[in-house]
Structure formats: C-alpha cells, structure tokens
PDB file of C-alpha atoms in Angstrom:
ATOM      1  CA  UNK A   1     -26.716  10.131  34.450  1.00  0.00           C
ATOM      2  CA  UNK A   2     -25.514  10.320  38.091  1.00  0.00           C
ATOM      3  CA  UNK A   3     -25.608   6.534  38.369  1.00  0.00           C
ATOM      4  CA  UNK A   4     -23.154   6.270  35.489  1.00  0.00           C
ATOM      5  CA  UNK A   5     -20.682   8.539  37.251  1.00  0.00           C
ATOM      6  CA  UNK A   6     -20.776   6.786  40.624  1.00  0.00           C
ATOM      7  CA  UNK A   7     -18.563   3.805  39.692  1.00  0.00           C
ATOM      8  CA  UNK A   8     -15.810   6.077  38.349  1.00  0.00           C
ATOM      9  CA  UNK A   9     -15.968   8.336  41.427  1.00  0.00           C
ATOM     10  CA  UNK A  10     -15.843   5.299  43.710  1.00  0.00           C
ATOM     11  CA  UNK A  11     -12.967   3.888  41.702  1.00  0.00           C
ATOM     12  CA  UNK A  12     -11.077   7.180  41.992  1.00  0.00           C
ATOM     13  CA  UNK A  13     -11.408   7.041  45.788  1.00  0.00           C
ATOM     14  CA  UNK A  14     -10.391   3.387  46.090  1.00  0.00           C
ATOM     15  CA  UNK A  15      -7.599   3.128  43.536  1.00  0.00           C
ATOM     16  CA  UNK A  16      -4.316   5.001  43.397  1.00  0.00           C
ATOM     17  CA  UNK A  17      -3.839   5.912  39.733  1.00  0.00           C
ATOM     18  CA  UNK A  18      -0.732   7.990  40.361  1.00  0.00           C
ATOM     19  CA  UNK A  19       2.795   6.847  39.518  1.00  0.00           C
ATOM     20  CA  UNK A  20       6.005   8.465  38.256  1.00  0.00           C
ATOM     21  CA  UNK A  21       4.432   9.296  34.868  1.00  0.00           C
ATOM     22  CA  UNK A  22       1.104  10.317  36.392  1.00  0.00           C
ATOM     23  CA  UNK A  23       1.626  12.884  39.120  1.00  0.00           C
ATOM     24  CA  UNK A  24      -1.148  15.349  38.213  1.00  0.00           C
ATOM     25  CA  UNK A  25      -4.723  14.750  37.002  1.00  0.00           C
ATOM     26  CA  UNK A  26      -3.722  15.626  33.412  1.00  0.00           C
ATOM     27  CA  UNK A  27      -0.628  13.390  33.582  1.00  0.00           C
ATOM     28  CA  UNK A  28      -2.878  10.593  34.860  1.00  0.00           C
ATOM     29  CA  UNK A  29      -5.214  11.040  31.868  1.00  0.00           C
ATOM     30  CA  UNK A  30      -2.313  11.034  29.383  1.00  0.00           C
ATOM     31  CA  UNK A  31      -0.706   8.007  31.073  1.00  0.00           C
ATOM     32  CA  UNK A  32      -4.036   6.170  30.959  1.00  0.00           C
ATOM     33  CA  UNK A  33      -4.364   6.718  27.204  1.00  0.00           C
ATOM     34  CA  UNK A  34      -0.738   5.675  26.679  1.00  0.00           C
ATOM     35  CA  UNK A  35      -1.235   2.505  28.696  1.00  0.00           C
ATOM     36  CA  UNK A  36      -4.464   1.802  26.799  1.00  0.00           C
ATOM     37  CA  UNK A  37      -2.590   2.354  23.507  1.00  0.00           C
ATOM     38  CA  UNK A  38       0.080  -0.178  24.485  1.00  0.00           C
ATOM     39  CA  UNK A  39      -2.504  -2.796  25.390  1.00  0.00           C
ATOM     40  CA  UNK A  40      -4.638  -2.029  22.319  1.00  0.00           C
ATOM     41  CA  UNK A  41      -1.597  -2.347  20.076  1.00  0.00           C
ATOM     42  CA  UNK A  42      -0.820  -5.795  21.498  1.00  0.00           C
ATOM     43  CA  UNK A  43      -4.477  -6.880  21.255  1.00  0.00           C
ATOM     44  CA  UNK A  44      -4.586  -5.604  17.668  1.00  0.00           C
ATOM     45  CA  UNK A  45      -1.475  -7.651  16.887  1.00  0.00           C
ATOM     46  CA  UNK A  46      -3.024 -10.790  18.400  1.00  0.00           C
ATOM     47  CA  UNK A  47      -6.186 -10.232  16.356  1.00  0.00           C
ATOM     48  CA  UNK A  48      -4.247  -9.710  13.129  1.00  0.00           C
ATOM     49  CA  UNK A  49      -2.184 -12.864  13.651  1.00  0.00           C
ATOM     50  CA  UNK A  50      -5.203 -15.026  14.440  1.00  0.00           C
ATOM     51  CA  UNK A  51      -7.292 -13.630  11.581  1.00  0.00           C
ATOM     52  CA  UNK A  52      -4.470 -14.202   9.098  1.00  0.00           C
ATOM     53  CA  UNK A  53      -3.921 -17.722  10.458  1.00  0.00           C
ATOM     54  CA  UNK A  54      -7.526 -18.600   9.554  1.00  0.00           C
ATOM     55  CA  UNK A  55      -6.782 -17.636   5.944  1.00  0.00           C
ATOM     56  CA  UNK A  56      -3.266 -18.926   5.259  1.00  0.00           C
ATOM     57  CA  UNK A  57      -0.511 -20.801   7.024  1.00  0.00           C
ATOM     58  CA  UNK A  58       1.876 -17.858   7.137  1.00  0.00           C
ATOM     59  CA  UNK A  59       3.425 -16.455  10.291  1.00  0.00           C
ATOM     60  CA  UNK A  60       3.395 -12.660  10.229  1.00  0.00           C
ATOM     61  CA  UNK A  61       3.865 -10.042  12.918  1.00  0.00           C
ATOM     62  CA  UNK A  62       1.320  -7.249  13.344  1.00  0.00           C
ATOM     63  CA  UNK A  63       3.446  -4.737  11.372  1.00  0.00           C
ATOM     64  CA  UNK A  64       3.993  -7.293   8.570  1.00  0.00           C
ATOM     65  CA  UNK A  65       0.266  -7.965   8.377  1.00  0.00           C
ATOM     66  CA  UNK A  66      -0.394  -4.215   8.325  1.00  0.00           C
ATOM     67  CA  UNK A  67       2.111  -3.760   5.485  1.00  0.00           C
ATOM     68  CA  UNK A  68       0.349  -6.429   3.427  1.00  0.00           C
ATOM     69  CA  UNK A  69      -2.991  -4.625   3.691  1.00  0.00           C
ATOM     70  CA  UNK A  70      -1.450  -1.191   3.107  1.00  0.00           C
ATOM     71  CA  UNK A  71       0.254  -2.511  -0.034  1.00  0.00           C
ATOM     72  CA  UNK A  72      -3.181  -3.733  -1.165  1.00  0.00           C
ATOM     73  CA  UNK A  73      -4.853  -0.410  -0.222  1.00  0.00           C
ATOM     74  CA  UNK A  74      -6.479   1.232  -3.267  1.00  0.00           C
ATOM     75  CA  UNK A  75      -4.934  -1.542  -5.379  1.00  0.00           C
ATOM     76  CA  UNK A  76      -1.959   0.561  -6.430  1.00  0.00           C
ATOM     77  CA  UNK A  77       1.779  -0.244  -6.138  1.00  0.00           C
ATOM     78  CA  UNK A  78       3.689   1.418  -3.311  1.00  0.00           C
ATOM     79  CA  UNK A  79       7.347   2.193  -2.714  1.00  0.00           C
ATOM     80  CA  UNK A  80       9.191   1.678   0.562  1.00  0.00           C
ATOM     81  CA  UNK A  81       8.976   5.433   1.028  1.00  0.00           C
ATOM     82  CA  UNK A  82       5.191   5.321   0.550  1.00  0.00           C
ATOM     83  CA  UNK A  83       4.895   2.532   3.128  1.00  0.00           C
ATOM     84  CA  UNK A  84       7.077   4.361   5.643  1.00  0.00           C
ATOM     85  CA  UNK A  85       5.067   7.559   5.226  1.00  0.00           C
ATOM     86  CA  UNK A  86       1.690   5.838   5.428  1.00  0.00           C
ATOM     87  CA  UNK A  87       2.621   3.950   8.610  1.00  0.00           C
ATOM     88  CA  UNK A  88       4.554   6.837  10.230  1.00  0.00           C
ATOM     89  CA  UNK A  89       7.675   4.665  10.445  1.00  0.00           C
ATOM     90  CA  UNK A  90      11.319   5.518   9.867  1.00  0.00           C
ATOM     91  CA  UNK A  91      12.813   2.059  10.475  1.00  0.00           C
ATOM     92  CA  UNK A  92      13.423   1.363   6.774  1.00  0.00           C
ATOM     93  CA  UNK A  93      15.595  -1.759   7.372  1.00  0.00           C
ATOM     94  CA  UNK A  94      12.738  -3.366   9.347  1.00  0.00           C
ATOM     95  CA  UNK A  95      10.232  -2.473   6.628  1.00  0.00           C
ATOM     96  CA  UNK A  96      12.554  -4.026   4.029  1.00  0.00           C
ATOM     97  CA  UNK A  97      12.905  -7.171   6.177  1.00  0.00           C
ATOM     98  CA  UNK A  98       9.098  -7.470   6.375  1.00  0.00           C
ATOM     99  CA  UNK A  99       8.824  -6.976   2.622  1.00  0.00           C
ATOM    100  CA  UNK A 100      11.346  -9.780   2.009  1.00  0.00           C
ATOM    101  CA  UNK A 101       9.233 -12.029   4.211  1.00  0.00           C
ATOM    102  CA  UNK A 102       6.050 -11.143   2.298  1.00  0.00           C
ATOM    103  CA  UNK A 103       7.895 -11.687  -0.990  1.00  0.00           C
ATOM    104  CA  UNK A 104       9.128 -15.100   0.154  1.00  0.00           C
ATOM    105  CA  UNK A 105       5.580 -16.020   1.188  1.00  0.00           C
ATOM    106  CA  UNK A 106       4.339 -15.196  -2.308  1.00  0.00           C
ATOM    107  CA  UNK A 107       1.950 -12.508  -1.033  1.00  0.00           C
ATOM    108  CA  UNK A 108       3.579  -9.514  -2.694  1.00  0.00           C
ATOM    109  CA  UNK A 109       5.742  -8.944  -5.741  1.00  0.00           C
ATOM    110  CA  UNK A 110       8.393  -6.376  -6.499  1.00  0.00           C
ATOM    111  CA  UNK A 111       8.399  -4.376  -9.724  1.00  0.00           C
ATOM    112  CA  UNK A 112      10.716  -1.737 -11.153  1.00  0.00           C
ATOM    113  CA  UNK A 113      14.417  -1.145 -10.642  1.00  0.00           C
ATOM    114  CA  UNK A 114      16.691   0.939  -8.494  1.00  0.00           C
ATOM    115  CA  UNK A 115      16.886   3.782 -11.022  1.00  0.00           C
ATOM    116  CA  UNK A 116      13.228   3.840 -12.021  1.00  0.00           C
ATOM    117  CA  UNK A 117      12.017   3.113  -8.510  1.00  0.00           C
ATOM    118  CA  UNK A 118      11.010  -0.147  -6.872  1.00  0.00           C
ATOM    119  CA  UNK A 119       7.385  -0.661  -5.920  1.00  0.00           C
ATOM    120  CA  UNK A 120       5.441  -3.485  -4.293  1.00  0.00           C
ATOM    121  CA  UNK A 121       1.988  -4.853  -5.003  1.00  0.00           C
ATOM    122  CA  UNK A 122       0.024  -7.920  -3.977  1.00  0.00           C
ATOM    123  CA  UNK A 123       0.189 -11.096  -6.020  1.00  0.00           C
ATOM    124  CA  UNK A 124      -2.966 -13.033  -6.976  1.00  0.00           C
ATOM    125  CA  UNK A 125      -2.392 -15.058  -3.773  1.00  0.00           C
ATOM    126  CA  UNK A 126      -1.994 -11.851  -1.775  1.00  0.00           C
ATOM    127  CA  UNK A 127      -5.219 -10.554  -3.285  1.00  0.00           C
ATOM    128  CA  UNK A 128      -7.137 -13.707  -2.306  1.00  0.00           C
ATOM    129  CA  UNK A 129      -5.655 -13.674   1.209  1.00  0.00           C
ATOM    130  CA  UNK A 130      -6.527 -10.016   1.820  1.00  0.00           C
ATOM    131  CA  UNK A 131     -10.048 -10.519   0.438  1.00  0.00           C
ATOM    132  CA  UNK A 132     -10.635 -13.523   2.698  1.00  0.00           C
ATOM    133  CA  UNK A 133      -9.138 -11.619   5.638  1.00  0.00           C
ATOM    134  CA  UNK A 134     -11.602  -8.774   4.972  1.00  0.00           C
ATOM    135  CA  UNK A 135     -14.503 -11.278   4.937  1.00  0.00           C
ATOM    136  CA  UNK A 136     -13.491 -12.791   8.286  1.00  0.00           C
ATOM    137  CA  UNK A 137     -12.851  -9.327   9.734  1.00  0.00           C
ATOM    138  CA  UNK A 138     -16.361  -8.294   8.739  1.00  0.00           C
ATOM    139  CA  UNK A 139     -17.963 -11.331  10.373  1.00  0.00           C
ATOM    140  CA  UNK A 140     -15.939 -11.432  13.590  1.00  0.00           C
ATOM    141  CA  UNK A 141     -14.716  -7.902  14.284  1.00  0.00           C
ATOM    142  CA  UNK A 142     -17.133  -5.527  12.583  1.00  0.00           C
ATOM    143  CA  UNK A 143     -20.206  -7.421  13.791  1.00  0.00           C
ATOM    144  CA  UNK A 144     -18.844  -7.278  17.354  1.00  0.00           C
ATOM    145  CA  UNK A 145     -18.294  -3.521  17.006  1.00  0.00           C
ATOM    146  CA  UNK A 146     -21.828  -3.115  15.624  1.00  0.00           C
ATOM    147  CA  UNK A 147     -23.291  -4.611  18.805  1.00  0.00           C
ATOM    148  CA  UNK A 148     -21.799  -1.828  20.978  1.00  0.00           C
ATOM    149  CA  UNK A 149     -24.266   1.092  21.326  1.00  0.00           C
ATOM    150  CA  UNK A 150     -23.095   4.361  19.717  1.00  0.00           C
ATOM    151  CA  UNK A 151     -19.782   2.732  18.799  1.00  0.00           C
ATOM    152  CA  UNK A 152     -19.551   4.447  15.407  1.00  0.00           C
ATOM    153  CA  UNK A 153     -19.478   7.887  17.043  1.00  0.00           C
ATOM    154  CA  UNK A 154     -16.991   6.675  19.652  1.00  0.00           C
ATOM    155  CA  UNK A 155     -14.689   5.310  16.953  1.00  0.00           C
ATOM    156  CA  UNK A 156     -14.831   8.561  15.001  1.00  0.00           C
ATOM    157  CA  UNK A 157     -13.960  10.566  18.110  1.00  0.00           C
ATOM    158  CA  UNK A 158     -11.208   8.100  19.064  1.00  0.00           C
ATOM    159  CA  UNK A 159      -9.672   8.326  15.589  1.00  0.00           C
ATOM    160  CA  UNK A 160      -9.636  12.138  15.771  1.00  0.00           C
ATOM    161  CA  UNK A 161      -8.087  12.015  19.246  1.00  0.00           C
ATOM    162  CA  UNK A 162      -5.399   9.553  18.179  1.00  0.00           C
ATOM    163  CA  UNK A 163      -4.531  11.649  15.108  1.00  0.00           C
ATOM    164  CA  UNK A 164      -4.241  14.716  17.334  1.00  0.00           C
ATOM    165  CA  UNK A 165      -2.059  12.836  19.834  1.00  0.00           C
ATOM    166  CA  UNK A 166       0.129  11.588  16.961  1.00  0.00           C
ATOM    167  CA  UNK A 167       0.870  15.196  16.003  1.00  0.00           C
ATOM    168  CA  UNK A 168       1.573  16.146  19.617  1.00  0.00           C
ATOM    169  CA  UNK A 169       3.920  13.164  20.090  1.00  0.00           C
ATOM    170  CA  UNK A 170       5.762  14.029  16.849  1.00  0.00           C
ATOM    171  CA  UNK A 171       6.223  17.652  17.934  1.00  0.00           C
ATOM    172  CA  UNK A 172       7.330  16.615  21.428  1.00  0.00           C
ATOM    173  CA  UNK A 173       9.789  14.099  19.923  1.00  0.00           C
ATOM    174  CA  UNK A 174      11.293  16.822  17.709  1.00  0.00           C
ATOM    175  CA  UNK A 175      11.632  19.123  20.715  1.00  0.00           C
ATOM    176  CA  UNK A 176      13.258  16.351  22.764  1.00  0.00           C
ATOM    177  CA  UNK A 177      15.722  15.609  19.936  1.00  0.00           C
ATOM    178  CA  UNK A 178      16.498  19.322  19.544  1.00  0.00           C
ATOM    179  CA  UNK A 179      17.224  19.868  23.222  1.00  0.00           C
ATOM    180  CA  UNK A 180      18.879  16.537  23.983  1.00  0.00           C
ATOM    181  CA  UNK A 181      21.827  16.941  26.301  1.00  0.00           C
ATOM    182  CA  UNK A 182      25.092  15.141  26.009  1.00  0.00           C
ATOM    183  CA  UNK A 183      25.365  12.874  29.013  1.00  0.00           C
ATOM    184  CA  UNK A 184      28.767  12.808  30.712  1.00  0.00           C
ATOM    185  CA  UNK A 185      30.565   9.506  30.815  1.00  0.00           C
ATOM    186  CA  UNK A 186      30.435   7.940  34.270  1.00  0.00           C
ATOM    187  CA  UNK A 187      33.706   7.929  36.171  1.00  0.00           C
ATOM    188  CA  UNK A 188      35.314   4.470  36.525  1.00  0.00           C
ATOM    189  CA  UNK A 189      34.072   2.991  39.778  1.00  0.00           C
ATOM    190  CA  UNK A 190      31.698   5.916  40.233  1.00  0.00           C
ATOM    191  CA  UNK A 191      28.674   3.666  40.693  1.00  0.00           C
ATOM    192  CA  UNK A 192      30.394   1.699  43.405  1.00  0.00           C
ATOM    193  CA  UNK A 193      31.463   4.893  45.175  1.00  0.00           C
ATOM    194  CA  UNK A 194      27.905   6.221  45.112  1.00  0.00           C
ATOM    195  CA  UNK A 195      26.353   3.036  46.405  1.00  0.00           C
ATOM    196  CA  UNK A 196      29.058   2.497  48.972  1.00  0.00           C
ATOM    197  CA  UNK A 197      29.039   6.073  50.224  1.00  0.00           C
ATOM    198  CA  UNK A 198      26.022   5.524  52.488  1.00  0.00           C
TER     199      UNK A 198
END
C-alpha cells in the first residue's frame, strides 16, 4: 500500500500544481477534476466521431452524436424540451441546428405539429447506425474497460461524483447569476491612461 502512495508523494514534491484557480489543496483537487473533465470531454468527442465514421459516412460533432443516441434511447420519440432536459442544455437553437443536420442525414425523422407538439425519432437508417455503433462500442470500448481491474466500481463512483458535481455547479451558477454585478463602462482612453501611468 505504501509503495502505491510513493509516486504521488514524490510527484507532489516535484511538481507545482498550484495556479490562479488552484491556490489551496481543495482548489487544486477541484481544478484537477475540471481539467480532467475538459480533456475527457474532448477525448469522448474524438471517440464518438471515429466510432460513427466506421459505421456511416456522416460528419457529426460529439453533441450531435449524443443527440442521435439519446433520441434512440428507450426507442420512444422525444421533443426538443426532452432532449434539452436529458442533456442538461439550454442552447435550444444549437439543439435545433443539430436536429436539422440529423434530419438531413436521414438518421432521424420529425413527427407531429407545432400545436400538438413536435417529436423526433430515429429512422430505419438511424436504427441500423445506432445498432452498429453499439456493436463497435462493445468490441472496442467496453472490452478495453473490462481489462482494467476494478473498473466497474470506479465507474460507478465516478458517475456518482460527476452527478454530485453537476448539482454543485448548477447551484453555484444560479448563485453567480443572482449576485452578478453590473460592470461600469470603461472611460474613453482609460486603458491607455492606466498603462501609461507607470
């Protein structure tokens, strides 16, 4: 057990992990998870794009790929509101743009009307693409995860932690929006005066 801790203790002595967002040990830990989230998000996007490219010649961003699979989830139609809620997004115009792209690619179809409510579901092509994607995901991604010792428990704990952090970020965002100050307009030439004052 001590041998496992030595590399991290040595690393802590050799590397400066502090920066403007990481001034205390707790801030360092939060900054580390945020930085890991950013990199994981990008890696996840790369994986999604490459996996989809093995199935169909269709260029989709990570969020567009995610929307396709969420539309397919439980094989039930979903509204734009459903999709926004399920993905924790409020950028409705971007969601609608992605949906238009998926519609144009023949992967999803739109049903209903403005009064009755518009929903989206996968087409037969979308169904085949998502099934094939799931097959490739199982062979390449899930098998790789299986080879990591105790990974199932780590994933469960990570999912709980991320859900908890999502709630904390949402609450902190609401507090920031509530207490946002109105910033004064800079005086004309003020920047020059400040920089030239020294």
